[in-house]
Each structure stands twice: as C-alpha cells, then as structure tokens.
Amino acid sequence: MRRAFLIMALLAAGLPAAAQTPPATRREAIRIGIMSDLSGSFADVAGPGSVVAAQLAAQDFGGRAAGLPVQIISGDHQNKADTGSAIARRWFDTDGVDAIVDLPNSAVALAVGEVARNANRVALVTAAVSSRLSGDLCSPNTIHYSLDTWSMSNVPSRALVQQGGNSWFYVTADYAFGHDLEKQSGEAVTRAGGRVLGSVRHPLGTTDFSSVLLQAQASRASVVALSNSQADFINSMKQASEFGLSRRGQRVVGLAVYISDIVSLGLEATQDAVVVGNWYWDLNEGSRSFGRRFAERMGGRMPTDLQANVYAAVTHYLKAVEALGQSTDGRAVVARMKATPTDDTVFGRGEIRADGRRISPVYVFQVKKPAESSGRYDVYRLTREVPVEDSYRPVAQGGCPLVPRGG
C-alpha cells in the first residue's frame, strides 16, 4: 500500500507540469514572403511583378508542398536595411514565414540574409547584385539568383574589348554599387588588353549629366561605361544620346541594365547598346509562355530577368520543401537546393554552387533599332551565349567560408 501511495503521489505531482506543457505547433501553410521595393526606384524591375512571379510559381507547383498550402505574402522594405530587417524578424518570429524572396537593394539583402541566418530560415536573393552575397558574406541560409556585380561588369567588358573597344571611360554613381562595378569592369578591361582612360563620379539621383558627359566626350574613349542603374542610368543614357556620343564614334554601354530601362528610354535612344542578362522573355518557347502569362496579370508588361528569377527560386525552393517534408530548418532546405540541379520551364537546367551562387546561362544582347522591333517589348537581339566558366566569378576567388579549401 505504501508503494502504491508513493506511485500515486508521484503521478499526481506530474499532472500540473504535464497540463502546462504547450501543444506542438501545427503548421498550417508554407509561407513565402516577397520582400521588395513596391513603390520606389526598383518597383519596375522587381516590386509588384515579383509578387506575380511568385504566385505563378506556386500555382504551377499545384498550390501545395509537403501536404500544405503555399501562401505568398508581400512587404515593402522601402530601400531601408533597418526596415527590411524589422519586417524579416516579424515574419519569421510571429507570422510563420519560411522563406524571404526578391530583396532588391544589396544593403537590404545583406541585412535580411543575416536575420535569416540567425532564425535558421531561408533568404533567396533574386534582385540584389552585390557579389559579397556569394563571397565573404555568404551564408548557409542564402542563395543568390540574380547576376552580381562581377558578372555584370566582367562579361560586357571582355565582350566589348574583343569587339574593338580598347579604351574606356567610366561615368560612375558615387556609392558602393557604382564603385564596385567600375573597379571590376576596369580590371576586366585591363586583363583583356584594353585601357582605362579615366572616370567621373556623380551623386545618386543626379538629373543633369551635362558636365559629366562633357568629360566623357573629351576623353575620346571608344567606350563610355555607365556604372549606375535605374533612374541614374535612364537619365545619363538619355542625355548621352542627346549629346550625340554615339554619332561621334563613342559606344555607350550600361553595366546594370534591365528591359524596363530600355522600354522607358525607347529604342531611338538605346539602339545598338550592349546589355548582359541571364534571361529575356523572347529567348525560347518556355520564356515566351511565362512572359505571356505574366503580362496577362501585369497589364501587358513583360517580366524582367529579376522577376523571372523569382519564379525559378520559388519553384526550386518548393521542390526542396516537398522532398524534406514539413521542415522549418532553413539550412537543411538550402543544402537540399544546392544538392539538386535546378530545372524549370523558364530558365531550363542549372545548378547552385557551394557558395550559394545560382549558375545558369548568361547572354549578351544588342538593343534593336526601331525599324527592327515588332512591338514595345521586342527590344533585344541575342548576339552571344557566354560560356559558364566566363560568366561567373570562380568559386575559389570569392572568399566564401562555405567553400571547401581548393574550391
């Protein structure tokens, strides 16, 4: 009886503790957050179109992964790293978001990537271009889909030197992004046998490029490289056309150009410009099919390569989730994504390296003349598919600590 009493007492003592144990959290959905610039300078190249691309990817996957519905939510980081970090923490800590996708603006992408690392969730960078994302600041929780500053500077620089553009002058936005583009392009020009004659820097948001372009003109460089983007690129390219640089024999090239920039400027101002990208809507039947479906939801606007990156990233992420089950382990999901070749109807086959760099074909395009175009978004003529080994920084040179010694 004494022994039975002790057992009953122990059981009774354990009941309150058992009653206080919270039940296991039941997952209701796979939640993917599209964090973008929804109303600012990156809204055309990413923004609302990135949300549509993610929705199309989820729809094509069947709307479910690992037995759970896929939900797409969105947020505006307003091009502020602290705002992006705050949204990411809220999404991960209280809203049950499993992965954050898009992230135009490299400062925001790097900040959100660190939040994802600490929370052990996933960051899929499909819009920011800092090469540090797969370099010294790489993360086991991050994959970089968009072309980076290494590819955007090295590929067109080598191509143009090979075509006879032996002397270069840079018009550079005076912040880290512009400096990085100029530095890496200049090094590529020198390695290819060309010469850098000089450069001039301008503040972010400049509207009058007169003095800058006069210096470029006076340099007599065969290539004037615009190391800027978005509104700065549009304004400098438009004014370069008005100054007649091309008519005087100088070739103007943008190092960070998207189809929305060309459409905004028009073919008259951009004809014959060289553009490097990893995707174009009129490349093949798969890209054309995606482009048409996207345009139906976006009032006729064709997708940029950054928006196509979102489709590919969400598709590959859902494949990894499906394979692993209802895991919230971000590192495990990213490891599975790296171990599985990428394959979708929009990009075709590719791979993800140990440093998180997605590898897919890179193309050199030339902007069509107005008479060659059959419509508003018929702007590029493919001139070359660049060998993969020339398209991306060698994995051993990036300084990513995830890469085994020997690369």
Tab-separated table of C-alpha atoms in Angstrom:
chain	number	residue	atom	x	y	z
A	1	MET	CA	0.000	0.000	0.000
A	2	ARG	CA	2.876	2.335	0.841
A	3	ARG	CA	4.414	1.664	-2.584
A	4	ALA	CA	1.072	2.306	-4.338
A	5	PHE	CA	0.617	5.548	-2.398
A	6	LEU	CA	4.065	6.774	-3.477
A	7	ILE	CA	3.354	5.981	-7.137
A	8	MET	CA	0.011	7.797	-6.950
A	9	ALA	CA	1.676	10.805	-5.319
A	10	LEU	CA	4.344	10.962	-7.998
A	11	LEU	CA	1.726	10.765	-10.743
A	12	ALA	CA	-0.333	13.480	-9.079
A	13	ALA	CA	2.742	15.697	-8.766
A	14	GLY	CA	3.422	15.296	-12.500
A	15	LEU	CA	-0.062	16.242	-13.634
A	16	PRO	CA	0.241	20.021	-13.247
A	17	ALA	CA	3.530	20.037	-15.158
A	18	ALA	CA	2.007	17.974	-17.966
A	19	ALA	CA	-1.013	20.253	-18.125
A	20	GLN	CA	1.250	23.292	-18.533
A	21	THR	CA	3.171	21.825	-21.497
A	22	PRO	CA	2.009	23.658	-24.634
A	23	PRO	CA	0.846	21.502	-27.515
A	24	ALA	CA	3.176	21.155	-30.512
A	25	THR	CA	2.680	23.955	-33.025
A	26	ARG	CA	0.839	22.723	-36.070
A	27	ARG	CA	1.916	24.246	-39.362
A	28	GLU	CA	-0.942	25.483	-41.468
A	29	ALA	CA	0.912	26.524	-44.616
A	30	ILE	CA	4.248	27.020	-46.351
A	31	ARG	CA	4.600	30.799	-46.249
A	32	ILE	CA	6.852	32.676	-48.670
A	33	GLY	CA	7.394	36.400	-48.196
A	34	ILE	CA	8.206	38.569	-51.207
A	35	MET	CA	10.125	41.469	-49.714
A	36	SER	CA	10.635	44.113	-52.356
A	37	ASP	CA	10.580	47.779	-53.239
A	38	LEU	CA	6.902	48.069	-54.086
A	39	SER	CA	6.735	51.771	-54.891
A	40	GLY	CA	10.259	53.190	-55.249
A	41	SER	CA	13.117	53.064	-57.744
A	42	PHE	CA	13.171	49.257	-58.017
A	43	ALA	CA	9.407	48.796	-58.371
A	44	ASP	CA	9.549	48.324	-62.150
A	45	VAL	CA	12.360	45.770	-62.214
A	46	ALA	CA	11.114	43.815	-59.174
A	47	GLY	CA	8.263	45.131	-56.991
A	48	PRO	CA	4.673	44.031	-57.711
A	49	GLY	CA	5.862	41.959	-60.657
A	50	SER	CA	7.941	39.815	-58.312
A	51	VAL	CA	4.801	39.040	-56.315
A	52	VAL	CA	3.032	37.953	-59.511
A	53	ALA	CA	6.007	35.757	-60.496
A	54	ALA	CA	5.913	34.020	-57.092
A	55	GLN	CA	2.176	33.462	-57.392
A	56	LEU	CA	2.637	31.889	-60.823
A	57	ALA	CA	5.339	29.582	-59.471
A	58	ALA	CA	3.158	28.455	-56.558
A	59	GLN	CA	0.231	27.930	-58.922
A	60	ASP	CA	2.324	25.851	-61.340
A	61	PHE	CA	3.566	23.733	-58.429
A	62	GLY	CA	-0.034	22.828	-57.645
A	63	GLY	CA	-0.523	25.283	-54.785
A	64	ARG	CA	0.747	22.808	-52.187
A	65	ALA	CA	4.090	21.475	-50.926
A	66	ALA	CA	4.710	18.762	-48.330
A	67	GLY	CA	0.943	18.433	-47.946
A	68	LEU	CA	0.437	22.091	-47.005
A	69	PRO	CA	-0.978	25.012	-48.998
A	70	VAL	CA	1.567	27.540	-50.280
A	71	GLN	CA	0.846	31.138	-49.281
A	72	ILE	CA	2.542	34.172	-50.853
A	73	ILE	CA	2.674	37.393	-48.829
A	74	SER	CA	4.475	40.636	-49.609
A	75	GLY	CA	6.113	43.585	-47.870
A	76	ASP	CA	7.828	46.844	-48.843
A	77	HIS	CA	11.327	47.388	-47.417
A	78	GLN	CA	11.382	50.970	-48.769
A	79	ASN	CA	15.080	50.542	-49.618
A	80	LYS	CA	15.990	50.733	-45.933
A	81	ALA	CA	18.063	47.984	-44.333
A	82	ASP	CA	16.560	48.541	-40.872
A	83	THR	CA	13.009	48.385	-42.271
A	84	GLY	CA	13.823	45.179	-44.131
A	85	SER	CA	15.352	43.613	-41.016
A	86	ALA	CA	12.334	44.550	-38.896
A	87	ILE	CA	9.913	43.019	-41.415
A	88	ALA	CA	12.041	39.862	-41.630
A	89	ARG	CA	12.119	39.409	-37.851
A	90	ARG	CA	8.354	39.854	-37.612
A	91	TRP	CA	7.725	37.467	-40.482
A	92	PHE	CA	9.994	34.790	-39.021
A	93	ASP	CA	9.126	35.217	-35.339
A	94	THR	CA	5.356	35.767	-35.414
A	95	ASP	CA	3.968	35.294	-38.930
A	96	GLY	CA	5.312	31.837	-39.687
A	97	VAL	CA	7.192	32.844	-42.860
A	98	ASP	CA	9.595	30.145	-44.023
A	99	ALA	CA	11.486	31.958	-46.795
A	100	ILE	CA	12.008	35.523	-47.984
A	101	VAL	CA	12.483	36.139	-51.711
A	102	ASP	CA	13.417	39.065	-54.007
A	103	LEU	CA	15.272	41.749	-51.976
A	104	PRO	CA	16.325	44.454	-54.453
A	105	ASN	CA	18.928	46.734	-52.824
A	106	SER	CA	22.085	44.977	-51.682
A	107	ALA	CA	22.221	46.616	-48.241
A	108	VAL	CA	18.726	45.300	-47.508
A	109	ALA	CA	19.557	41.852	-48.901
A	110	LEU	CA	22.663	41.509	-46.739
A	111	ALA	CA	20.789	42.648	-43.626
A	112	VAL	CA	17.835	40.308	-44.219
A	113	GLY	CA	20.207	37.465	-45.022
A	114	GLU	CA	21.739	37.856	-41.558
A	115	VAL	CA	18.288	37.765	-39.944
A	116	ALA	CA	17.524	34.580	-41.895
A	117	ARG	CA	20.789	33.026	-40.716
A	118	ASN	CA	20.039	33.814	-37.073
A	119	ALA	CA	16.463	32.498	-37.364
A	120	ASN	CA	17.600	29.495	-39.448
A	121	ARG	CA	15.147	30.309	-42.239
A	122	VAL	CA	15.781	30.915	-45.948
A	123	ALA	CA	16.704	34.023	-47.983
A	124	LEU	CA	16.516	33.728	-51.781
A	125	VAL	CA	18.085	36.856	-53.271
A	126	THR	CA	16.677	37.285	-56.770
A	127	ALA	CA	17.252	41.025	-57.270
A	128	ALA	CA	20.227	42.417	-55.294
A	129	VAL	CA	23.553	42.338	-57.127
A	130	SER	CA	26.360	42.584	-54.548
A	131	SER	CA	28.983	39.926	-55.268
A	132	ARG	CA	29.575	39.701	-51.496
A	133	LEU	CA	26.348	37.665	-51.209
A	134	SER	CA	28.264	34.672	-52.570
A	135	GLY	CA	31.639	35.973	-51.431
A	136	ASP	CA	32.942	36.880	-47.994
A	137	LEU	CA	29.381	37.416	-46.657
A	138	CYS	CA	27.888	34.181	-47.994
A	139	SER	CA	25.525	32.279	-45.703
A	140	PRO	CA	24.300	28.678	-45.352
A	141	ASN	CA	20.775	30.137	-45.391
A	142	THR	CA	21.087	32.263	-48.550
A	143	ILE	CA	21.064	31.562	-52.288
A	144	HIS	CA	21.891	34.275	-54.826
A	145	TYR	CA	19.905	34.081	-58.088
A	146	SER	CA	20.394	37.463	-59.759
A	147	LEU	CA	23.557	38.308	-61.649
A	148	ASP	CA	26.082	40.021	-59.410
A	149	THR	CA	28.459	42.903	-59.935
A	150	TRP	CA	31.240	40.534	-61.045
A	151	SER	CA	29.170	39.139	-63.937
A	152	MET	CA	27.591	42.491	-64.806
A	153	SER	CA	31.000	44.136	-65.156
A	154	ASN	CA	33.261	41.359	-66.436
A	155	VAL	CA	31.084	39.864	-69.186
A	156	PRO	CA	30.306	43.052	-71.196
A	157	SER	CA	33.801	44.456	-70.624
A	158	ARG	CA	35.530	41.436	-72.129
A	159	ALA	CA	32.993	41.252	-74.966
A	160	LEU	CA	33.449	44.890	-75.982
A	161	VAL	CA	37.257	44.806	-75.814
A	162	GLN	CA	37.153	41.766	-78.113
A	163	GLN	CA	34.955	43.803	-80.491
A	164	GLY	CA	37.483	46.626	-80.671
A	165	GLY	CA	36.510	48.793	-77.681
A	166	ASN	CA	40.067	49.208	-76.424
A	167	SER	CA	39.788	52.471	-74.437
A	168	TRP	CA	37.260	53.056	-71.646
A	169	PHE	CA	35.901	55.966	-69.611
A	170	TYR	CA	33.507	55.451	-66.683
A	171	VAL	CA	30.516	57.510	-65.561
A	172	THR	CA	30.008	56.167	-62.053
A	173	ALA	CA	27.372	56.556	-59.341
A	174	ASP	CA	29.213	57.689	-56.225
A	175	TYR	CA	28.338	54.903	-53.801
A	176	ALA	CA	29.458	51.314	-53.173
A	177	PHE	CA	27.463	49.742	-56.014
A	178	GLY	CA	28.865	52.097	-58.665
A	179	HIS	CA	32.416	51.891	-57.310
A	180	ASP	CA	32.259	48.090	-57.364
A	181	LEU	CA	31.014	47.987	-60.968
A	182	GLU	CA	33.708	50.402	-62.139
A	183	LYS	CA	36.513	48.593	-60.302
A	184	GLN	CA	35.608	45.120	-61.540
A	185	SER	CA	34.941	46.300	-65.093
A	186	GLY	CA	38.220	48.202	-65.227
A	187	GLU	CA	40.134	45.151	-64.078
A	188	ALA	CA	38.408	43.040	-66.753
A	189	VAL	CA	39.211	45.621	-69.448
A	190	THR	CA	42.888	45.630	-68.463
A	191	ARG	CA	43.085	41.830	-68.393
A	192	ALA	CA	41.527	41.708	-71.873
A	193	GLY	CA	44.159	44.111	-73.241
A	194	GLY	CA	42.214	47.376	-73.095
A	195	ARG	CA	42.984	50.680	-71.334
A	196	VAL	CA	41.050	52.713	-68.765
A	197	LEU	CA	41.428	56.400	-69.602
A	198	GLY	CA	39.585	57.777	-66.589
A	199	SER	CA	36.303	58.147	-64.753
A	200	VAL	CA	33.972	60.721	-63.259
A	201	ARG	CA	31.566	60.193	-60.370
A	202	HIS	CA	28.123	61.637	-59.813
A	203	PRO	CA	25.814	61.679	-56.776
A	204	LEU	CA	22.903	59.255	-56.572
A	205	GLY	CA	19.799	60.834	-58.099
A	206	THR	CA	21.593	63.242	-60.443
A	207	THR	CA	19.308	64.728	-63.099
A	208	ASP	CA	21.776	66.882	-65.063
A	209	PHE	CA	24.680	64.900	-66.551
A	210	SER	CA	25.974	67.704	-68.812
A	211	SER	CA	29.352	68.243	-67.130
A	212	VAL	CA	29.849	64.518	-66.596
A	213	LEU	CA	29.197	63.684	-70.250
A	214	LEU	CA	31.417	66.513	-71.461
A	215	GLN	CA	34.302	64.870	-69.590
A	216	ALA	CA	33.426	61.504	-71.132
A	217	GLN	CA	33.321	63.103	-74.566
A	218	ALA	CA	36.641	64.881	-74.058
A	219	SER	CA	38.316	61.590	-73.084
A	220	ARG	CA	37.850	60.307	-76.671
A	221	ALA	CA	37.398	56.830	-75.188
A	222	SER	CA	35.935	54.297	-77.582
A	223	VAL	CA	33.611	53.039	-74.811
A	224	VAL	CA	31.769	55.160	-72.261
A	225	ALA	CA	30.598	52.817	-69.494
A	226	LEU	CA	27.693	53.843	-67.257
A	227	SER	CA	28.355	52.349	-63.816
A	228	ASN	CA	24.954	53.269	-62.419
A	229	SER	CA	21.399	51.960	-62.514
A	230	GLN	CA	17.692	52.726	-62.592
A	231	ALA	CA	16.894	56.462	-62.761
A	232	ASP	CA	20.590	57.387	-62.917
A	233	PHE	CA	21.140	55.066	-65.874
A	234	ILE	CA	17.992	56.258	-67.655
A	235	ASN	CA	18.913	59.935	-67.263
A	236	SER	CA	22.582	59.502	-68.220
A	237	MET	CA	21.767	57.284	-71.218
A	238	LYS	CA	19.115	59.679	-72.486
A	239	GLN	CA	21.419	62.661	-72.200
A	240	ALA	CA	24.306	60.742	-73.791
A	241	SER	CA	22.035	60.223	-76.799
A	242	GLU	CA	21.155	63.927	-76.851
A	243	PHE	CA	24.859	64.837	-76.673
A	244	GLY	CA	25.463	62.608	-79.688
A	245	LEU	CA	28.211	60.468	-78.164
A	246	SER	CA	27.326	57.541	-80.430
A	247	ARG	CA	27.334	59.768	-83.508
A	248	ARG	CA	30.868	60.836	-82.583
A	249	GLY	CA	32.024	57.220	-82.526
A	250	GLN	CA	31.848	56.542	-78.788
A	251	ARG	CA	29.960	53.436	-77.747
A	252	VAL	CA	27.812	53.912	-74.638
A	253	VAL	CA	27.237	50.792	-72.534
A	254	GLY	CA	25.260	50.342	-69.318
A	255	LEU	CA	26.658	47.805	-66.868
A	256	ALA	CA	23.373	47.315	-64.958
A	257	VAL	CA	20.514	47.451	-67.456
A	258	TYR	CA	17.053	45.871	-67.427
A	259	ILE	CA	14.377	45.620	-70.094
A	260	SER	CA	12.188	48.131	-68.252
A	261	ASP	CA	15.010	50.695	-68.622
A	262	ILE	CA	15.169	50.143	-72.395
A	263	VAL	CA	11.385	50.366	-72.756
A	264	SER	CA	11.338	53.567	-70.696
A	265	LEU	CA	14.073	55.184	-72.796
A	266	GLY	CA	12.867	53.928	-76.169
A	267	LEU	CA	14.863	52.315	-78.956
A	268	GLU	CA	15.800	55.610	-80.572
A	269	ALA	CA	17.940	56.496	-77.555
A	270	THR	CA	19.272	52.999	-76.818
A	271	GLN	CA	19.684	51.295	-80.218
A	272	ASP	CA	22.862	49.193	-80.562
A	273	ALA	CA	23.564	49.345	-76.804
A	274	VAL	CA	25.100	46.167	-75.365
A	275	VAL	CA	23.176	44.561	-72.495
A	276	VAL	CA	24.099	41.498	-70.422
A	277	GLY	CA	21.437	39.390	-68.708
A	278	ASN	CA	20.608	35.870	-67.612
A	279	TRP	CA	17.128	35.875	-69.173
A	280	TYR	CA	14.895	37.529	-71.767
A	281	TRP	CA	11.236	36.830	-72.388
A	282	ASP	CA	11.729	36.065	-76.119
A	283	LEU	CA	14.586	33.561	-75.783
A	284	ASN	CA	12.585	30.354	-76.327
A	285	GLU	CA	9.100	28.902	-76.041
A	286	GLY	CA	9.368	28.411	-72.281
A	287	SER	CA	10.365	32.026	-71.686
A	288	ARG	CA	7.699	33.283	-74.098
A	289	SER	CA	4.984	31.235	-72.363
A	290	PHE	CA	5.944	32.638	-68.959
A	291	GLY	CA	6.163	36.136	-70.420
A	292	ARG	CA	2.651	35.955	-71.862
A	293	ARG	CA	1.122	34.650	-68.624
A	294	PHE	CA	2.939	37.298	-66.600
A	295	ALA	CA	1.839	40.057	-68.987
A	296	GLU	CA	-1.812	38.999	-68.659
A	297	ARG	CA	-1.618	39.840	-64.941
A	298	MET	CA	0.546	42.949	-65.342
A	299	GLY	CA	-1.389	44.951	-67.904
A	300	GLY	CA	0.730	43.832	-70.848
A	301	ARG	CA	4.111	44.446	-69.202
A	302	MET	CA	6.690	41.724	-69.872
A	303	PRO	CA	8.808	40.418	-66.977
A	304	THR	CA	12.366	41.464	-66.244
A	305	ASP	CA	15.064	38.883	-65.616
A	306	LEU	CA	14.797	39.689	-61.881
A	307	GLN	CA	11.111	38.760	-61.878
A	308	ALA	CA	11.866	35.577	-63.798
A	309	ASN	CA	14.464	34.788	-61.086
A	310	VAL	CA	11.644	34.863	-58.523
A	311	TYR	CA	9.709	32.216	-60.455
A	312	ALA	CA	12.786	29.971	-60.625
A	313	ALA	CA	13.720	30.474	-56.950
A	314	VAL	CA	10.228	29.746	-55.610
A	315	THR	CA	9.928	26.663	-57.844
A	316	HIS	CA	13.239	25.202	-56.690
A	317	TYR	CA	12.513	26.051	-53.058
A	318	LEU	CA	9.184	24.219	-53.185
A	319	LYS	CA	10.889	21.169	-54.684
A	320	ALA	CA	13.256	21.087	-51.697
A	321	VAL	CA	10.388	21.522	-49.221
A	322	GLU	CA	8.469	18.729	-50.912
A	323	ALA	CA	11.487	16.438	-50.643
A	324	LEU	CA	12.213	17.211	-46.960
A	325	GLY	CA	8.647	17.330	-45.655
A	326	GLN	CA	7.345	19.981	-43.273
A	327	SER	CA	10.782	21.049	-42.044
A	328	THR	CA	11.441	24.601	-40.851
A	329	ASP	CA	15.217	24.008	-40.860
A	330	GLY	CA	16.431	26.668	-43.283
A	331	ARG	CA	19.942	25.274	-43.570
A	332	ALA	CA	18.599	21.851	-44.459
A	333	VAL	CA	16.344	23.308	-47.160
A	334	VAL	CA	19.185	25.364	-48.671
A	335	ALA	CA	21.501	22.339	-48.577
A	336	ARG	CA	18.863	20.331	-50.444
A	337	MET	CA	18.511	23.112	-53.014
A	338	LYS	CA	22.277	23.079	-53.573
A	339	ALA	CA	22.348	19.301	-53.911
A	340	THR	CA	19.572	19.254	-56.540
A	341	PRO	CA	20.127	20.575	-60.083
A	342	THR	CA	17.818	23.474	-60.908
A	343	ASP	CA	15.309	22.785	-63.672
A	344	ASP	CA	12.255	24.812	-64.682
A	345	THR	CA	10.459	25.868	-67.840
A	346	VAL	CA	11.615	29.472	-67.546
A	347	PHE	CA	15.408	29.018	-67.218
A	348	GLY	CA	15.972	25.376	-68.024
A	349	ARG	CA	18.703	23.461	-66.206
A	350	GLY	CA	21.339	24.883	-63.901
A	351	GLU	CA	22.980	24.396	-60.536
A	352	ILE	CA	23.673	26.082	-57.213
A	353	ARG	CA	27.294	26.147	-56.057
A	354	ALA	CA	28.608	25.685	-52.530
A	355	ASP	CA	28.888	29.476	-52.154
A	356	GLY	CA	25.149	29.880	-52.871
A	357	ARG	CA	25.686	31.224	-56.402
A	358	ARG	CA	22.975	30.000	-58.850
A	359	ILE	CA	24.579	29.158	-62.191
A	360	SER	CA	22.563	29.485	-65.397
A	361	PRO	CA	23.379	30.739	-68.922
A	362	VAL	CA	24.391	34.385	-69.377
A	363	TYR	CA	23.689	36.213	-72.622
A	364	VAL	CA	24.995	39.273	-74.443
A	365	PHE	CA	22.222	41.200	-76.203
A	366	GLN	CA	22.235	44.175	-78.530
A	367	VAL	CA	19.342	46.618	-78.414
A	368	LYS	CA	17.408	46.629	-81.689
A	369	LYS	CA	16.979	49.594	-83.960
A	370	PRO	CA	13.409	50.975	-84.057
A	371	ALA	CA	12.824	49.527	-87.545
A	372	GLU	CA	13.749	46.021	-86.330
A	373	SER	CA	11.233	45.950	-83.467
A	374	SER	CA	7.769	44.445	-83.837
A	375	GLY	CA	6.413	45.720	-80.521
A	376	ARG	CA	7.088	47.658	-77.342
A	377	TYR	CA	8.893	44.779	-75.594
A	378	ASP	CA	10.660	43.433	-78.685
A	379	VAL	CA	13.926	45.160	-77.794
A	380	TYR	CA	16.836	42.685	-77.740
A	381	ARG	CA	18.747	40.752	-80.367
A	382	LEU	CA	20.797	37.864	-78.952
A	383	THR	CA	24.430	38.118	-80.037
A	384	ARG	CA	26.158	35.571	-77.821
A	385	GLU	CA	25.664	32.977	-75.104
A	386	VAL	CA	28.652	33.299	-72.789
A	387	PRO	CA	30.398	30.095	-71.630
A	388	VAL	CA	29.525	29.419	-67.995
A	389	GLU	CA	33.181	29.426	-66.970
A	390	ASP	CA	33.424	33.036	-68.197
A	391	SER	CA	30.078	34.169	-66.773
A	392	TYR	CA	30.655	33.910	-63.012
A	393	ARG	CA	33.478	34.612	-60.599
A	394	PRO	CA	35.443	31.397	-59.968
A	395	VAL	CA	34.162	29.858	-56.764
A	396	ALA	CA	37.627	29.771	-55.166
A	397	GLN	CA	38.121	33.531	-55.651
A	398	GLY	CA	35.085	34.812	-53.762
A	399	GLY	CA	36.310	34.219	-50.218
A	400	CYS	CA	33.142	32.360	-49.153
A	401	PRO	CA	33.861	30.351	-45.982
A	402	LEU	CA	31.383	27.668	-47.096
A	403	VAL	CA	33.619	26.664	-49.995
A	404	PRO	CA	35.980	23.759	-49.217
A	405	ARG	CA	39.694	24.522	-49.485
A	406	GLY	CA	40.770	24.130	-53.054
A	407	GLY	CA	37.388	25.404	-54.304
